[in-house]
Amino acid sequence: MNMDNSPEFQLFDDYLRSRGMKFSKPRRIILKLFLEGEDHKDIEKLVVEAKSIDSLISRSTVYRTMNLLADCGLADEINFSGDRKHFENLSKKKHHDHFFCTKCSSVGEFHHPMIEKLQEEVAQTKGFQITSHRMILYGICGNCK
């Protein structure tokens, strides 16, 4: 499938142009890998994948590109474990929260309207207006028990 005509490619191209930057071949490769990959892309795995396609793509190019994708709203940086960054594709996602397995580093997603409602109620009682939030539940997944 040619992703160059996808809304994500167009959005990123427009974003780069608005900042006087080029949509280079390495950036195209990185975006394609990010969009094709798992929902929560480990940055170091993305570096390895990008280098396997083009050995001239550096770690810093991958990091800079992912930061640009986050800046333009296509990706969200999540640090589940403190040691490695993950990026989540936001282009087709609605709000959700996460599970993170501390043994195998697998990531799961969930959404529960009651949790969202309770968060709003707690915020209201404190006179706090929530503009965004992130919840990560840490533990051991069913495969690692």
mmCIF file of C-alpha atoms in Angstrom:
data_model
loop_
_atom_site.group_PDB
_atom_site.id
_atom_site.type_symbol
_atom_site.label_atom_id
_atom_site.label_comp_id
_atom_site.label_asym_id
_atom_site.label_seq_id
_atom_site.Cartn_x
_atom_site.Cartn_y
_atom_site.Cartn_z
ATOM 1 C CA MET A 1 0.000 0.000 0.000
ATOM 2 C CA ASN A 2 1.313 3.445 -0.904
ATOM 3 C CA MET A 3 1.047 5.535 2.226
ATOM 4 C CA ASP A 4 2.342 8.712 0.576
ATOM 5 C CA ASN A 5 -1.266 9.770 -0.131
ATOM 6 C CA SER A 6 -2.530 8.975 3.370
ATOM 7 C CA PRO A 7 -3.918 11.750 5.589
ATOM 8 C CA GLU A 8 -1.048 11.158 8.018
ATOM 9 C CA PHE A 9 1.598 11.671 5.316
ATOM 10 C CA GLN A 10 -0.201 14.807 4.109
ATOM 11 C CA LEU A 11 -0.480 16.218 7.628
ATOM 12 C CA PHE A 12 3.199 15.610 8.322
ATOM 13 C CA ASP A 13 4.224 17.043 4.936
ATOM 14 C CA ASP A 14 2.151 20.192 5.591
ATOM 15 C CA TYR A 15 3.601 20.497 9.087
ATOM 16 C CA LEU A 16 7.190 20.197 7.827
ATOM 17 C CA ARG A 17 6.597 22.678 4.977
ATOM 18 C CA SER A 18 5.101 25.209 7.395
ATOM 19 C CA ARG A 19 8.403 25.100 9.264
ATOM 20 C CA GLY A 20 10.605 25.223 6.177
ATOM 21 C CA MET A 21 11.622 21.574 6.516
ATOM 22 C CA LYS A 22 11.706 18.836 3.892
ATOM 23 C CA PHE A 23 9.857 15.534 3.970
ATOM 24 C CA SER A 24 13.041 13.578 3.369
ATOM 25 C CA LYS A 25 13.298 9.907 2.479
ATOM 26 C CA PRO A 26 14.440 8.973 6.044
ATOM 27 C CA ARG A 27 11.439 10.815 7.511
ATOM 28 C CA ARG A 28 9.133 8.977 5.089
ATOM 29 C CA ILE A 29 10.621 5.621 6.106
ATOM 30 C CA ILE A 30 10.283 6.417 9.814
ATOM 31 C CA LEU A 31 6.687 7.608 9.462
ATOM 32 C CA LYS A 32 5.752 4.517 7.420
ATOM 33 C CA LEU A 33 7.306 2.195 10.030
ATOM 34 C CA PHE A 34 5.584 4.077 12.836
ATOM 35 C CA LEU A 35 2.167 3.899 11.174
ATOM 36 C CA GLU A 36 2.541 0.213 10.233
ATOM 37 C CA GLY A 37 3.871 -0.933 13.573
ATOM 38 C CA GLU A 38 2.343 -1.917 16.836
ATOM 39 C CA ASP A 39 0.204 0.611 18.686
ATOM 40 C CA HIS A 40 2.922 1.546 21.190
ATOM 41 C CA LYS A 41 6.165 1.716 19.260
ATOM 42 C CA ASP A 42 9.371 1.280 21.283
ATOM 43 C CA ILE A 43 11.773 3.927 19.985
ATOM 44 C CA GLU A 44 14.799 1.618 20.073
ATOM 45 C CA LYS A 45 12.950 -1.007 18.021
ATOM 46 C CA LEU A 46 12.028 1.727 15.561
ATOM 47 C CA VAL A 47 15.711 2.690 15.272
ATOM 48 C CA VAL A 48 16.616 -0.929 14.425
ATOM 49 C CA GLU A 49 13.779 -1.226 11.885
ATOM 50 C CA ALA A 50 14.703 2.062 10.188
ATOM 51 C CA LYS A 51 18.399 1.103 9.993
ATOM 52 C CA SER A 52 17.451 -2.261 8.451
ATOM 53 C CA ILE A 53 15.776 -0.385 5.577
ATOM 54 C CA ASP A 54 18.399 2.368 5.254
ATOM 55 C CA SER A 55 21.649 1.904 7.166
ATOM 56 C CA LEU A 56 22.365 5.648 6.912
ATOM 57 C CA ILE A 57 19.398 6.555 9.148
ATOM 58 C CA SER A 58 20.849 7.527 12.518
ATOM 59 C CA ARG A 59 19.374 7.144 15.977
ATOM 60 C CA SER A 60 19.184 10.935 16.260
ATOM 61 C CA THR A 61 17.211 11.139 12.982
ATOM 62 C CA VAL A 62 14.661 8.685 14.370
ATOM 63 C CA TYR A 63 14.394 10.592 17.668
ATOM 64 C CA ARG A 64 14.095 13.978 15.922
ATOM 65 C CA THR A 65 11.484 12.647 13.498
ATOM 66 C CA MET A 66 9.421 11.114 16.293
ATOM 67 C CA ASN A 67 9.554 14.401 18.202
ATOM 68 C CA LEU A 68 8.308 16.181 15.063
ATOM 69 C CA LEU A 69 5.488 13.633 14.762
ATOM 70 C CA ALA A 70 4.553 14.363 18.366
ATOM 71 C CA ASP A 71 4.712 18.119 17.759
ATOM 72 C CA CYS A 72 2.333 17.869 14.799
ATOM 73 C CA GLY A 73 -0.143 15.684 16.728
ATOM 74 C CA LEU A 74 0.368 12.321 15.021
ATOM 75 C CA ALA A 75 2.253 10.703 17.902
ATOM 76 C CA ASP A 76 2.212 10.806 21.668
ATOM 77 C CA GLU A 77 5.362 10.104 23.659
ATOM 78 C CA ILE A 78 4.786 7.737 26.564
ATOM 79 C CA ASN A 79 7.444 6.669 29.009
ATOM 80 C CA PHE A 80 6.039 3.518 30.591
ATOM 81 C CA SER A 81 9.103 2.216 32.378
ATOM 82 C CA GLY A 82 11.460 5.143 32.771
ATOM 83 C CA ASP A 83 14.166 3.651 30.569
ATOM 84 C CA ARG A 84 12.745 3.624 27.024
ATOM 85 C CA LYS A 85 10.422 5.920 25.168
ATOM 86 C CA HIS A 86 7.383 4.624 23.377
ATOM 87 C CA PHE A 87 5.323 6.530 20.848
ATOM 88 C CA GLU A 88 1.661 5.918 20.229
ATOM 89 C CA ASN A 89 -0.090 6.587 16.932
ATOM 90 C CA LEU A 90 -2.817 9.153 17.636
ATOM 91 C CA SER A 91 -4.204 9.399 14.120
ATOM 92 C CA LYS A 92 -6.956 6.830 14.611
ATOM 93 C CA LYS A 93 -7.315 6.667 18.390
ATOM 94 C CA LYS A 94 -9.834 7.936 20.886
ATOM 95 C CA HIS A 95 -8.930 8.556 24.510
ATOM 96 C CA HIS A 96 -7.911 5.448 26.435
ATOM 97 C CA ASP A 97 -5.733 4.410 29.339
ATOM 98 C CA HIS A 98 -2.981 1.805 29.600
ATOM 99 C CA PHE A 99 -1.796 -1.359 31.331
ATOM 100 C CA PHE A 100 1.979 -1.924 31.430
ATOM 101 C CA CYS A 101 3.526 -5.288 32.346
ATOM 102 C CA THR A 102 6.638 -4.746 34.458
ATOM 103 C CA LYS A 103 7.992 -8.179 33.466
ATOM 104 C CA CYS A 104 7.660 -8.338 29.675
ATOM 105 C CA SER A 105 6.946 -4.651 28.931
ATOM 106 C CA SER A 106 3.745 -5.454 27.034
ATOM 107 C CA VAL A 107 1.221 -2.662 26.797
ATOM 108 C CA GLY A 108 -2.546 -2.953 26.841
ATOM 109 C CA GLU A 109 -5.309 -0.399 26.434
ATOM 110 C CA PHE A 110 -8.637 0.105 28.122
ATOM 111 C CA HIS A 111 -11.383 2.654 28.423
ATOM 112 C CA HIS A 112 -14.078 2.677 31.051
ATOM 113 C CA PRO A 113 -16.719 5.422 31.215
ATOM 114 C CA MET A 114 -17.074 5.043 34.997
ATOM 115 C CA ILE A 115 -13.377 5.795 35.526
ATOM 116 C CA GLU A 116 -13.701 8.895 33.350
ATOM 117 C CA LYS A 117 -16.813 9.991 35.266
ATOM 118 C CA LEU A 118 -15.140 9.470 38.651
ATOM 119 C CA GLN A 119 -12.111 11.485 37.590
ATOM 120 C CA GLU A 120 -14.378 14.365 36.586
ATOM 121 C CA GLU A 121 -16.266 14.150 39.893
ATOM 122 C CA VAL A 122 -13.039 14.183 41.931
ATOM 123 C CA ALA A 123 -11.751 17.152 39.928
ATOM 124 C CA GLN A 124 -15.019 19.052 40.420
ATOM 125 C CA THR A 125 -14.980 18.558 44.197
ATOM 126 C CA LYS A 126 -11.497 20.103 44.230
ATOM 127 C CA GLY A 127 -12.469 22.934 41.882
ATOM 128 C CA PHE A 128 -10.112 21.555 39.252
ATOM 129 C CA GLN A 129 -10.738 21.554 35.501
ATOM 130 C CA ILE A 130 -9.129 18.614 33.717
ATOM 131 C CA THR A 131 -7.659 19.534 30.338
ATOM 132 C CA SER A 132 -6.026 16.154 29.726
ATOM 133 C CA HIS A 133 -4.864 13.127 31.635
ATOM 134 C CA ARG A 134 -3.033 9.862 31.306
ATOM 135 C CA MET A 135 -3.478 6.758 33.429
ATOM 136 C CA ILE A 136 -1.056 3.847 33.376
ATOM 137 C CA LEU A 137 -1.693 0.774 35.518
ATOM 138 C CA TYR A 138 1.510 -1.155 36.289
ATOM 139 C CA GLY A 139 1.539 -4.840 37.100
ATOM 140 C CA ILE A 140 2.035 -8.299 35.653
ATOM 141 C CA CYS A 141 0.110 -9.415 32.582
ATOM 142 C CA GLY A 142 -1.730 -12.719 32.257
ATOM 143 C CA ASN A 143 1.080 -14.225 30.154
ATOM 144 C CA CYS A 144 3.711 -13.511 32.830
ATOM 145 C CA LYS A 145 1.786 -14.726 35.893
#
